XYZ file of C-alpha atoms in Angstrom:
715
model
C 18.657 100.556 26.026
C 14.916 100.080 25.565
C 14.407 103.815 24.973
C 17.209 103.877 22.375
C 15.768 100.832 20.649
C 12.328 102.410 20.560
C 13.780 105.623 19.120
C 15.606 103.797 16.312
C 12.471 101.804 15.557
C 10.417 105.001 15.337
C 12.934 106.580 12.986
C 12.864 103.516 10.756
C 9.046 103.622 10.627
C 9.073 107.322 9.714
C 11.647 106.740 6.964
C 9.668 103.816 5.595
C 6.494 105.921 5.583
C 8.265 108.625 3.585
C 9.475 106.091 1.024
C 5.927 104.813 0.671
C 4.920 108.247 -0.672
C 6.821 107.516 -3.894
C 4.618 104.605 -5.061
C 1.515 106.484 -3.899
C 2.348 109.526 -6.034
C 3.148 107.309 -9.004
C -0.112 105.405 -8.569
C -2.129 108.636 -8.544
C -0.500 109.638 -11.814
C -1.302 106.292 -13.440
C -4.896 106.500 -12.156
C -5.370 109.855 -13.915
C -3.974 108.294 -17.079
C -6.515 105.470 -16.780
C -9.368 107.975 -16.593
C -8.348 109.520 -19.929
C -8.028 106.069 -21.495
C -11.555 105.189 -20.371
C -12.921 108.357 -21.916
C -11.183 107.469 -25.171
C -12.650 103.951 -25.038
C -16.111 105.410 -24.514
C -15.810 107.658 -27.577
C -14.481 104.773 -29.674
C -17.361 102.493 -28.677
C -19.961 105.132 -29.515
C -18.303 105.439 -32.940
C -18.602 101.659 -33.403
C -22.354 101.716 -32.723
C -22.789 104.689 -35.051
C -20.976 102.915 -37.896
C -23.072 99.776 -37.509
C -26.333 101.719 -37.183
C -25.484 103.479 -40.450
C -25.398 100.080 -42.178
C -28.938 99.380 -40.901
C -30.535 102.779 -41.613
C -33.468 102.880 -44.071
C -33.829 99.111 -44.398
C -37.424 98.475 -43.246
C -37.537 94.896 -44.562
C -35.139 93.827 -41.828
C -37.533 95.050 -39.153
C -40.954 94.460 -40.704
C -40.536 90.688 -40.520
C -39.667 90.981 -36.846
C -42.941 92.730 -35.882
C -41.145 95.958 -34.991
C -44.093 98.005 -36.279
C -46.371 96.721 -33.504
C -47.539 99.491 -31.224
C -47.255 97.343 -28.137
C -45.676 94.001 -27.203
C -47.135 92.057 -24.305
C -44.806 89.587 -22.654
C -46.411 86.173 -22.412
C -48.674 86.902 -25.369
C -45.980 87.906 -27.844
C -43.351 85.181 -27.729
C -39.590 85.427 -28.141
C -37.535 82.506 -29.421
C -34.339 82.592 -27.391
C -31.156 81.369 -29.019
C -30.219 78.087 -27.345
C -26.766 76.525 -27.261
C -27.601 73.197 -28.869
C -30.377 70.818 -29.919
C -32.762 69.740 -27.171
C -33.177 66.017 -26.576
C -36.912 65.331 -26.650
C -37.283 63.194 -23.525
C -39.546 65.278 -21.265
C -36.720 66.087 -18.826
C -35.360 69.469 -17.780
C -31.708 68.572 -18.349
C -31.040 70.916 -21.275
C -33.552 73.553 -20.105
C -32.035 74.226 -16.668
C -29.745 76.954 -18.027
C -32.763 78.842 -19.365
C -35.080 78.311 -16.364
C -35.008 82.015 -15.341
C -36.487 82.835 -18.778
C -39.609 80.661 -18.312
C -42.906 82.586 -18.271
C -45.586 81.650 -15.741
C -49.125 81.298 -17.081
C -51.847 81.423 -14.428
C -55.467 82.574 -14.043
C -54.716 85.756 -16.044
C -54.513 83.603 -19.176
C -57.583 81.444 -18.443
C -60.353 81.321 -21.055
C -63.011 82.037 -19.960
C -61.954 84.054 -16.933
C -62.767 82.579 -13.508
C -61.881 84.434 -10.311
C -62.232 81.222 -8.280
C -59.598 79.402 -10.349
C -56.702 77.846 -8.405
C -53.241 77.411 -9.868
C -53.234 73.805 -8.627
C -56.131 73.082 -11.015
C -54.370 74.381 -14.123
C -51.221 76.431 -14.736
C -48.068 76.048 -16.772
C -44.584 77.449 -17.377
C -43.453 77.945 -20.941
C -40.542 78.990 -23.134
C -39.651 78.782 -26.821
C -36.119 78.629 -28.200
C -34.379 78.560 -31.578
C -31.516 76.365 -32.700
C -30.492 76.397 -36.365
C -33.653 75.654 -38.418
C -35.962 74.462 -35.627
C -38.134 76.026 -32.966
C -38.215 74.244 -29.592
C -40.897 74.666 -26.910
C -41.306 73.413 -23.337
C -44.533 73.228 -21.298
C -44.434 72.328 -17.599
C -48.117 71.902 -16.771
C -49.743 71.739 -13.342
C -52.907 69.620 -13.549
C -54.462 67.631 -10.705
C -56.158 65.174 -13.069
C -54.502 64.154 -16.339
C -56.942 62.631 -18.855
C -55.408 60.767 -21.809
C -57.139 60.180 -25.113
C -58.940 56.805 -24.971
C -57.526 54.093 -27.228
C -60.778 53.614 -29.168
C -61.743 57.291 -29.361
C -61.876 59.126 -32.675
C -62.148 62.503 -30.962
C -58.937 64.351 -30.159
C -60.497 67.048 -27.972
C -62.429 65.061 -25.320
C -59.282 64.770 -23.242
C -56.398 66.919 -22.065
C -54.520 68.280 -25.066
C -52.178 70.959 -26.379
C -53.357 73.260 -29.142
C -50.925 75.037 -31.454
C -51.897 77.890 -33.763
C -49.697 79.931 -36.068
C -49.750 81.918 -39.237
C -48.180 79.842 -41.973
C -46.044 81.112 -44.835
C -49.217 81.784 -46.900
C -50.646 84.038 -44.195
C -53.516 81.727 -43.178
C -54.287 80.431 -39.679
C -53.273 76.817 -39.025
C -54.182 74.922 -35.841
C -52.860 71.583 -34.616
C -53.823 69.323 -31.712
C -51.560 67.112 -29.599
C -53.676 64.597 -27.656
C -51.481 61.756 -26.348
C -52.875 58.346 -25.516
C -50.025 57.613 -23.106
C -46.659 59.051 -22.022
C -43.933 58.968 -24.658
C -43.611 60.235 -28.220
C -46.484 62.417 -29.354
C -48.368 62.812 -32.596
C -49.657 66.143 -33.914
C -52.941 66.299 -35.860
C -54.184 69.007 -38.195
C -57.397 70.205 -36.535
C -59.027 70.809 -39.911
C -58.816 67.271 -41.335
C -57.247 65.246 -38.437
C -54.292 64.318 -40.651
C -50.997 63.500 -38.977
C -48.333 66.241 -39.120
C -44.935 64.491 -38.955
C -42.974 67.763 -38.963
C -44.118 68.466 -35.383
C -42.306 66.138 -32.993
C -42.163 65.936 -29.228
C -42.396 63.960 -26.010
C -45.025 63.743 -23.245
C -44.006 62.883 -19.661
C -46.040 62.674 -16.460
C -44.793 64.576 -13.388
C -45.824 64.713 -9.741
C -47.845 67.888 -10.324
C -49.115 67.166 -13.832
C -47.205 66.620 -17.053
C -44.481 68.052 -19.264
C -44.373 68.419 -23.056
C -41.343 69.143 -25.273
C -41.884 70.159 -28.900
C -39.814 70.733 -32.020
C -41.072 72.113 -35.331
C -39.344 73.572 -38.410
C -39.039 77.342 -38.616
C -40.139 77.307 -42.271
C -43.651 76.319 -41.118
C -44.072 79.521 -39.103
C -45.145 82.970 -40.110
C -45.183 86.067 -37.932
C -47.700 84.802 -35.367
C -47.769 81.903 -32.933
C -49.794 80.799 -29.926
C -50.260 77.814 -27.627
C -53.135 76.663 -25.435
C -53.334 73.977 -22.733
C -56.853 72.504 -22.628
C -57.926 70.749 -19.417
C -60.789 68.276 -20.002
C -61.886 66.517 -16.778
C -65.099 64.871 -17.993
C -68.361 65.463 -19.904
C -70.039 67.096 -16.891
C -67.151 69.425 -16.030
C -66.502 72.726 -17.737
C -63.498 72.691 -20.048
C -60.690 75.013 -18.946
C -58.375 76.550 -21.506
C -55.202 78.460 -20.629
C -53.634 80.110 -23.690
C -50.867 82.501 -24.564
C -53.353 84.383 -26.780
C -56.646 83.911 -28.639
C -55.925 80.989 -30.953
C -59.277 81.248 -32.785
C -58.695 84.682 -34.314
C -55.695 85.440 -36.508
C -55.813 89.154 -35.658
C -55.677 88.411 -31.914
C -53.010 85.716 -32.171
C -49.740 86.648 -30.472
C -46.586 87.350 -32.440
C -43.353 85.390 -32.332
C -39.930 86.944 -32.714
C -37.113 84.774 -34.036
C -33.643 86.418 -34.023
C -32.976 87.705 -37.539
C -30.302 85.772 -39.484
C -30.067 88.674 -41.981
C -29.118 91.193 -39.291
C -26.781 88.659 -37.694
C -24.885 88.367 -40.995
C -24.547 92.140 -41.176
C -23.149 92.533 -37.652
C -21.072 89.357 -37.737
C -18.107 91.208 -39.212
C -18.213 93.698 -36.335
C -17.657 90.836 -33.900
C -13.953 91.034 -34.767
C -13.758 94.618 -33.504
C -13.324 93.503 -29.885
C -16.935 94.315 -28.916
C -20.151 92.461 -28.205
C -22.900 93.755 -30.484
C -26.682 93.736 -29.921
C -29.443 94.946 -32.245
C -32.845 95.543 -30.602
C -36.201 96.679 -31.931
C -38.407 99.380 -30.475
C -39.804 96.900 -27.957
C -36.331 96.172 -26.501
C -36.304 92.696 -28.045
C -33.002 91.379 -29.382
C -33.011 90.899 -33.160
C -29.371 89.797 -33.459
C -26.237 89.362 -31.384
C -22.554 88.937 -32.179
C -19.435 88.535 -30.076
C -18.664 87.340 -26.554
C -18.320 89.813 -23.688
C -15.508 87.740 -22.148
C -13.390 88.421 -25.242
C -14.575 92.002 -25.766
C -11.553 93.893 -24.437
C -11.708 96.716 -26.993
C -9.054 98.157 -29.261
C -6.806 98.921 -26.297
C -6.086 95.229 -25.838
C -4.459 95.122 -29.299
C -1.819 97.638 -28.199
C -0.494 95.107 -25.688
C 0.403 92.469 -28.277
C 3.762 94.041 -29.145
C 4.630 94.435 -25.469
C 3.755 90.812 -24.659
C 5.814 89.474 -27.582
C 9.099 90.985 -26.372
C 11.580 88.306 -25.288
C 14.676 90.175 -24.047
C 16.410 88.855 -20.931
C 15.076 91.751 -18.850
C 11.487 91.151 -20.015
C 11.803 87.482 -19.129
C 13.281 88.403 -15.746
C 10.377 90.770 -15.053
C 7.784 88.211 -16.056
C 9.384 85.400 -14.077
C 10.389 87.169 -10.865
C 8.968 90.697 -10.579
C 5.406 90.249 -11.826
C 4.425 87.771 -9.070
C 5.557 90.393 -6.551
C 3.698 93.236 -8.262
C 0.453 91.322 -8.458
C 0.341 90.907 -4.723
C -0.857 94.538 -4.881
C -2.262 94.863 -8.389
C -5.218 92.905 -9.743
C -5.225 91.231 -13.120
C -8.309 91.683 -15.297
C -10.486 88.628 -14.800
C -10.774 86.305 -17.794
C -13.777 84.600 -16.190
C -16.595 86.641 -14.693
C -20.361 86.432 -14.391
C -22.275 88.765 -16.691
C -25.888 89.669 -16.026
C -28.373 87.219 -17.528
C -30.126 89.280 -20.158
C -33.741 88.513 -20.963
C -33.552 88.893 -24.734
C -37.299 89.490 -24.852
C -36.862 92.728 -22.894
C -33.310 94.111 -22.948
C -33.269 97.066 -20.562
C -30.970 99.934 -19.683
C -30.979 103.726 -19.531
C -28.672 103.947 -22.562
C -31.009 101.674 -24.587
C -34.008 103.767 -23.626
C -32.193 106.935 -24.703
C -31.200 105.378 -28.056
C -34.813 104.348 -28.777
C -35.756 107.967 -28.097
C -33.255 109.076 -30.749
C -30.151 109.898 -28.676
C -26.825 108.094 -28.502
C -25.684 107.361 -24.968
C -23.273 105.190 -23.014
C -23.167 103.762 -19.496
C -20.864 101.850 -17.148
C -21.815 98.935 -14.953
C -20.108 96.482 -12.601
C -20.661 92.751 -13.107
C -22.569 90.982 -10.291
C -19.406 89.226 -9.073
C -17.532 92.587 -9.126
C -14.700 91.148 -11.239
C -15.120 93.316 -14.330
C -16.481 96.697 -15.460
C -18.535 96.739 -18.665
C -18.965 99.785 -20.904
C -22.149 99.910 -23.022
C -22.984 102.347 -25.827
C -26.217 102.582 -27.833
C -27.077 104.346 -31.101
C -30.520 104.649 -32.774
C -31.499 103.068 -36.108
C -33.594 105.409 -38.272
C -36.198 104.494 -40.911
C -38.229 107.323 -42.466
C -37.328 109.687 -39.610
C -38.583 107.146 -37.077
C -36.480 105.157 -34.638
C -37.024 101.478 -35.448
C -34.347 100.007 -33.216
C -30.936 100.505 -31.687
C -27.420 99.118 -31.887
C -25.751 98.354 -28.566
C -22.036 97.643 -28.260
C -20.371 96.435 -25.070
C -16.767 96.098 -23.990
C -14.970 95.385 -20.746
C -12.297 97.691 -19.375
C -9.821 94.796 -19.240
C -7.725 96.353 -22.013
C -7.473 99.696 -20.205
C -6.747 97.955 -16.913
C -3.991 95.938 -18.575
C -2.351 99.146 -19.879
C -2.637 100.641 -16.384
C -0.990 97.538 -14.919
C 1.881 97.789 -17.407
C 2.481 101.398 -16.392
C 2.426 100.455 -12.720
C 4.827 97.605 -13.407
C 7.354 100.083 -14.809
C 6.792 102.405 -11.861
C 7.269 99.630 -9.326
C 10.429 98.446 -11.087
C 12.037 101.870 -10.601
C 10.944 102.049 -6.965
C 12.125 98.494 -6.387
C 15.588 99.343 -7.703
C 15.827 102.222 -5.180
C 14.647 100.128 -2.219
C 16.304 96.837 -3.167
C 19.375 97.006 -0.909
C 17.456 98.027 2.222
C 14.697 95.522 1.525
C 17.178 92.684 1.005
C 18.964 93.493 4.267
C 15.732 93.616 6.262
C 14.477 90.478 4.547
C 17.660 88.582 5.413
C 17.509 89.708 9.034
C 13.787 88.914 9.333
C 14.230 85.556 7.583
C 16.950 84.517 10.015
C 14.810 85.369 13.038
C 11.655 83.831 11.593
C 13.461 80.606 10.614
C 14.753 80.210 14.178
C 11.285 80.848 15.561
C 9.731 78.373 13.108
C 12.346 75.780 14.082
C 11.521 76.297 17.751
C 7.812 76.088 16.935
C 8.299 72.835 15.010
C 10.274 71.321 17.884
C 7.521 72.298 20.338
C 4.795 70.831 18.102
C 6.766 67.616 17.613
C 7.381 67.283 21.362
C 3.662 67.369 22.314
C 0.836 65.684 20.400
C -2.689 67.175 20.000
C -3.874 65.257 23.112
C -1.169 66.795 25.298
C 1.184 63.793 25.473
C 4.892 64.527 25.619
C 6.522 62.624 22.743
C 10.102 63.787 23.057
C 12.448 66.523 24.219
C 13.376 69.954 22.907
C 17.071 70.401 22.270
C 18.091 73.673 23.886
C 20.039 76.263 21.903
C 23.424 77.673 22.954
C 22.671 81.109 21.436
C 22.947 83.980 23.855
C 20.062 86.062 22.518
C 16.407 86.101 23.529
C 15.421 83.260 21.135
C 18.145 81.024 22.593
C 16.941 81.847 26.094
C 13.393 81.027 25.013
C 14.473 77.632 23.594
C 16.180 76.737 26.877
C 13.038 77.694 28.789
C 10.920 75.549 26.456
C 13.306 72.585 26.895
C 13.101 72.901 30.701
C 9.288 73.174 30.652
C 8.837 70.201 28.296
C 11.213 68.086 30.417
C 9.276 68.765 33.611
C 5.942 68.313 31.818
C 7.141 64.977 30.380
C 7.956 63.594 33.827
C 4.606 64.647 35.218
C 2.726 63.266 32.190
C 4.562 59.941 32.478
C 3.525 59.760 36.126
C -0.139 60.428 35.235
C -0.129 57.906 32.379
C 1.127 55.099 34.637
C -0.929 56.032 37.685
C -4.061 54.159 36.562
C -2.216 50.899 35.859
C -0.322 51.149 39.158
C -3.481 51.861 41.144
C -5.374 49.017 39.472
C -2.483 46.616 40.181
C -2.140 47.689 43.839
C -5.895 47.657 44.532
C -6.679 44.240 43.063
C -5.188 42.289 46.009
C -7.075 44.110 48.842
C -10.244 44.027 46.777
C -9.854 40.272 46.305
C -9.304 39.841 50.070
C -12.445 41.831 50.885
C -14.481 39.917 48.287
C -13.352 36.497 49.576
C -14.136 37.553 53.151
C -17.621 38.671 52.154
C -18.204 35.422 50.317
C -17.159 33.464 53.433
C -19.554 35.481 55.583
C -22.398 34.808 53.170
C -21.935 31.064 53.742
C -23.080 31.499 57.314
C -26.652 32.148 58.249
C -26.922 35.789 59.225
C -29.685 37.885 60.642
C -31.568 40.063 58.141
C -30.003 43.221 59.562
C -26.499 41.774 59.155
C -27.285 40.427 55.683
C -28.277 43.927 54.536
C -24.852 45.297 55.374
C -23.144 42.330 53.730
C -25.104 43.014 50.508
C -24.134 46.688 50.572
C -20.484 45.798 51.060
C -20.667 43.279 48.208
C -22.188 45.904 45.905
C -19.455 48.376 46.798
C -16.720 45.828 46.139
C -18.263 45.064 42.718
C -18.328 48.768 41.827
C -14.726 49.116 42.980
C -13.738 46.107 40.868
C -15.543 47.678 37.854
C -13.525 50.871 38.333
C -10.239 48.940 38.517
C -11.111 46.986 35.355
C -11.996 50.174 33.485
C -8.770 51.885 34.596
C -6.637 49.079 33.199
C -8.679 48.602 29.994
C -7.008 51.409 28.057
C -3.539 50.212 29.089
C -4.310 46.656 27.989
C -5.705 47.934 24.683
C -2.555 49.963 23.968
C -0.413 46.899 24.668
C -2.697 44.736 22.527
C -2.543 47.220 19.637
C 1.251 47.262 19.774
C 1.381 43.477 19.164
C -1.615 43.085 16.840
C -1.265 41.808 13.301
C -3.360 43.367 10.569
C -5.612 41.386 8.273
C -8.041 42.174 5.479
C -11.684 42.142 6.580
C -15.088 43.353 5.400
C -16.176 46.355 7.484
C -19.767 46.037 6.282
C -19.971 42.429 7.495
C -18.508 43.298 10.925
C -20.964 46.164 11.503
C -23.952 44.135 10.266
C -23.062 41.333 12.679
C -22.639 43.707 15.599
C -25.951 45.448 14.907
C -27.800 42.089 14.963
C -26.350 41.456 18.418
C -27.300 44.938 19.672
C -30.898 44.498 18.541
C -31.139 41.355 20.691
C -29.171 42.812 23.609
C -31.213 46.030 23.730
C -34.739 44.946 22.730
C -36.293 48.145 24.102
C -34.120 50.438 21.987
C -35.020 51.611 18.460
C -32.280 51.302 15.850
C -32.601 52.847 12.370
C -30.068 51.188 10.081
C -28.807 52.554 6.763
C -26.100 50.007 5.976
C -24.647 49.181 2.608
C -24.622 45.598 1.407
C -21.471 46.080 -0.651
C -18.164 44.772 0.783
C -15.908 47.460 2.283
C -12.425 46.009 2.650
C -10.123 47.388 5.357
C -6.739 46.421 6.735
C -6.805 46.058 10.507
C -8.331 44.006 13.338
C -12.099 43.362 13.132
C -12.311 42.672 16.902
C -11.061 46.213 17.573
C -13.755 47.655 15.300
C -16.405 45.669 17.209
C -14.985 47.008 20.481
C -15.110 50.578 19.162
C -18.725 50.072 18.081
C -19.582 48.709 21.555
C -18.268 51.882 23.196
C -20.018 54.316 20.838
C -23.363 52.428 20.796
C -23.349 52.125 24.607
C -22.602 55.852 24.855
C -25.474 56.675 22.468
C -27.934 54.454 24.412
C -27.043 56.075 27.730
C -27.545 59.609 26.412
C -30.495 58.972 24.057
C -33.893 60.431 24.911
C -36.364 57.594 25.629
C -38.499 56.439 22.692
C -36.197 58.116 20.146
C -34.230 56.132 17.536
C -30.483 55.650 17.307
C -29.511 56.108 13.656
C -26.574 54.098 12.265
C -25.458 54.859 8.696
C -22.552 53.287 6.798
C -21.384 54.678 3.450
C -18.195 54.845 1.425
C -16.543 56.467 -1.566
C -13.417 55.623 -3.540
C -11.049 56.402 -0.680
C -12.853 56.296 2.668
C -15.552 54.472 4.602
C -17.786 56.610 6.802
C -19.851 55.389 9.791
C -22.187 57.809 11.587
C -24.102 57.064 14.826
C -26.663 59.688 15.885
C -28.922 59.945 18.913
C -31.341 62.552 20.156
C -30.622 63.853 23.628
C -28.416 66.350 25.452
C -25.926 68.235 23.297
C -22.182 68.396 23.846
C -20.940 71.301 25.964
C -19.587 74.317 24.113
C -15.885 74.328 23.223
C -15.282 70.723 24.309
C -14.384 69.774 20.718
C -12.269 66.637 20.329
C -11.285 66.694 24.017
C -14.240 64.393 24.633
C -12.013 61.619 23.228
C -9.230 62.325 25.733
C -8.538 60.038 28.676
C -10.539 60.593 31.902
C -12.971 63.050 30.217
C -16.724 62.597 30.795
C -19.723 64.888 30.264
C -22.209 62.774 32.245
C -24.217 64.589 34.875
C -24.366 63.273 38.441
C -27.891 61.989 37.800
C -26.627 59.715 35.004
C -23.896 58.050 37.119
C -25.723 54.746 37.638
C -22.504 52.898 36.776
C -18.929 53.995 37.464
C -17.554 55.991 34.521
C -13.986 57.242 34.235
C -14.280 58.793 30.766
C -12.277 56.027 29.062
C -14.854 54.645 26.616
C -14.446 57.256 23.897
C -10.709 57.364 24.610
C -10.549 53.660 23.716
C -12.609 54.409 20.562
C -10.081 57.041 19.514
C -7.140 54.656 20.038
C -8.805 52.058 17.801
C -9.592 54.669 15.101
C -5.997 55.908 15.096
C -4.714 52.299 14.901
C -6.707 51.935 11.657
C -5.288 55.270 10.352
C -8.729 56.869 10.696
C -10.345 59.514 12.836
C -13.442 59.872 14.994
C -15.186 63.076 15.964
C -18.376 64.201 17.672
C -20.670 67.047 16.639
C -24.044 68.348 17.754
C -27.069 67.768 15.557
C -28.875 70.828 14.114
C -30.547 72.948 16.797
C -28.634 70.942 19.458
C -31.185 68.126 19.335
C -28.557 65.462 19.952
C -25.075 64.225 19.102
C -23.579 62.525 16.035
C -20.401 60.427 16.173
C -18.567 60.087 12.844
C -15.896 57.447 12.182
C -13.852 57.843 8.974
C -11.539 55.013 7.906
C -9.320 54.792 4.803
C -9.993 51.874 2.471
C -7.309 49.248 2.067
C -6.341 50.528 -1.400
C -5.463 53.963 -0.039
C -3.781 53.126 3.277
C -1.695 50.030 3.878
């Protein structure tokens, strides 16, 4: 019979493998179709860049104002005003700047004037960025300076102190310089260096930091010309050389760095192309972005438009496919991601092989995968010509989501046909497999309900009358659980029976020893009496410990809950521990706020006794025991940590089981039956909470964590 069964199973596998060839062949066909669609998308995108570049040909005024005729652009000297998402709050914080932190430029000894090879960055350095929002230019300076010198209150000079110098070419073409020399942290005032008049158009905020200070600025764009520069001047006293760290030479208009602000004129020209389903960039010969339009997450290309008619169909079959078949198909297929992470472009230096080729006079395209591998982006670039010279390039980008959607629609149709062929066989196998799996799950659920995570038998398994293998297995499980339940019941009651039976002989021995001690005995005899007394006390301690868990379970069963403040209970207990264990170090991190629980406060104190005593016994001498109490909206959390030996591997939560102990023989100064943490677990479960133990990092010790639900979440 087994050979026949194996033969039928082999035939079924071979037949199923042959049927699987049908979707594979169909998928290969659709994949070839997708390749041709991608080639068509590439040609279309190149045509888009060509059309837009044609609109920008032979218009030098658009590029002259953006310093495109410079022979060389030096990053850090020639500034780029990045488009920012919204106005910056001038408060000296980094809240709004965090998104742009990768774009900050680091100024160090390379920008020091005069040069000093011995200069340390801790003496003077700063990070800087400028950004544009609507009609204002924003700037941030995060300065490292060991000694910050403010402008004295009675000083007329604005340069005999630390200050920020701003220089730019105004709309008339002349060089203008301004000084910001704050007297104290807060709002700043800008002064015209020529006549020391206040310039209200320049606003900002000065804030001290641990490493120096931070300045935020805002000034109108209509004040600026083509050039801009900043300098941080460090003045540490009359006998110390002044150090100046600048983006460029602020004293000479010809050596002053340029500033590029994205062109609103070019943005208006390309804005209409944003509706073409592409993201558009225009860059100058130095790879700097002059304008941008569109969002890559919505740039699906013209192919996405062809799906609108398909998605708008509402026949009963289309609704059936969308409701029932598509979830099955997309267990295999992948939907184009609506959310993905695109590369963070540095608009001051947009790079790429296709951009380089376009700036050399050739149109080119390229494909790239997003960093999170959720989307493929197609980029095409086309040169912009002025007087037979390339003065920039147009870059258009689209995702392949539209093509992938068309591919998915084709595969959906293919799978629908294959599904119709295989439906009857699949339904039969599914029904047969579902019947077997449901019986197995039912047997599994009965087994899990019969035994709890600690191995206690909670009930019986009802045996099945079925004559197949699963029925035979259920009867075997029922027999095993029945025998295991009897043995477990015997083990659970053994400790209480032993403690009850041993108390009387122990009491007899103790009373006899006490009677003997009333008589005067020789020293040799007294020694043996003392040893016997010590042994009886240890035996009595063992009996008490054995019955403690049983008494606690009985006490829990008849306990009435009450509302109490967990914080107050733990604070009171910790005061007692500090007096009881004066040689131990306790580090307390306890909240003063009330933490209301429903339960028995005496049980919580008993739990804390067990865990604290356990931590003291295992703690390395002269190391602290850390107790921390915190809470959120739903739970209170108490952690007790001690340095010392780590928990053994794979013991997990079994350390909270009855009669489990990890003490070594050398630590057995007192009798231990492994019931302390078991009692702690019973109390935690009574309060609908949980307790667990984990090793500290690098196995330096152990941390016990008690989590209890607040009264509002568990009644």
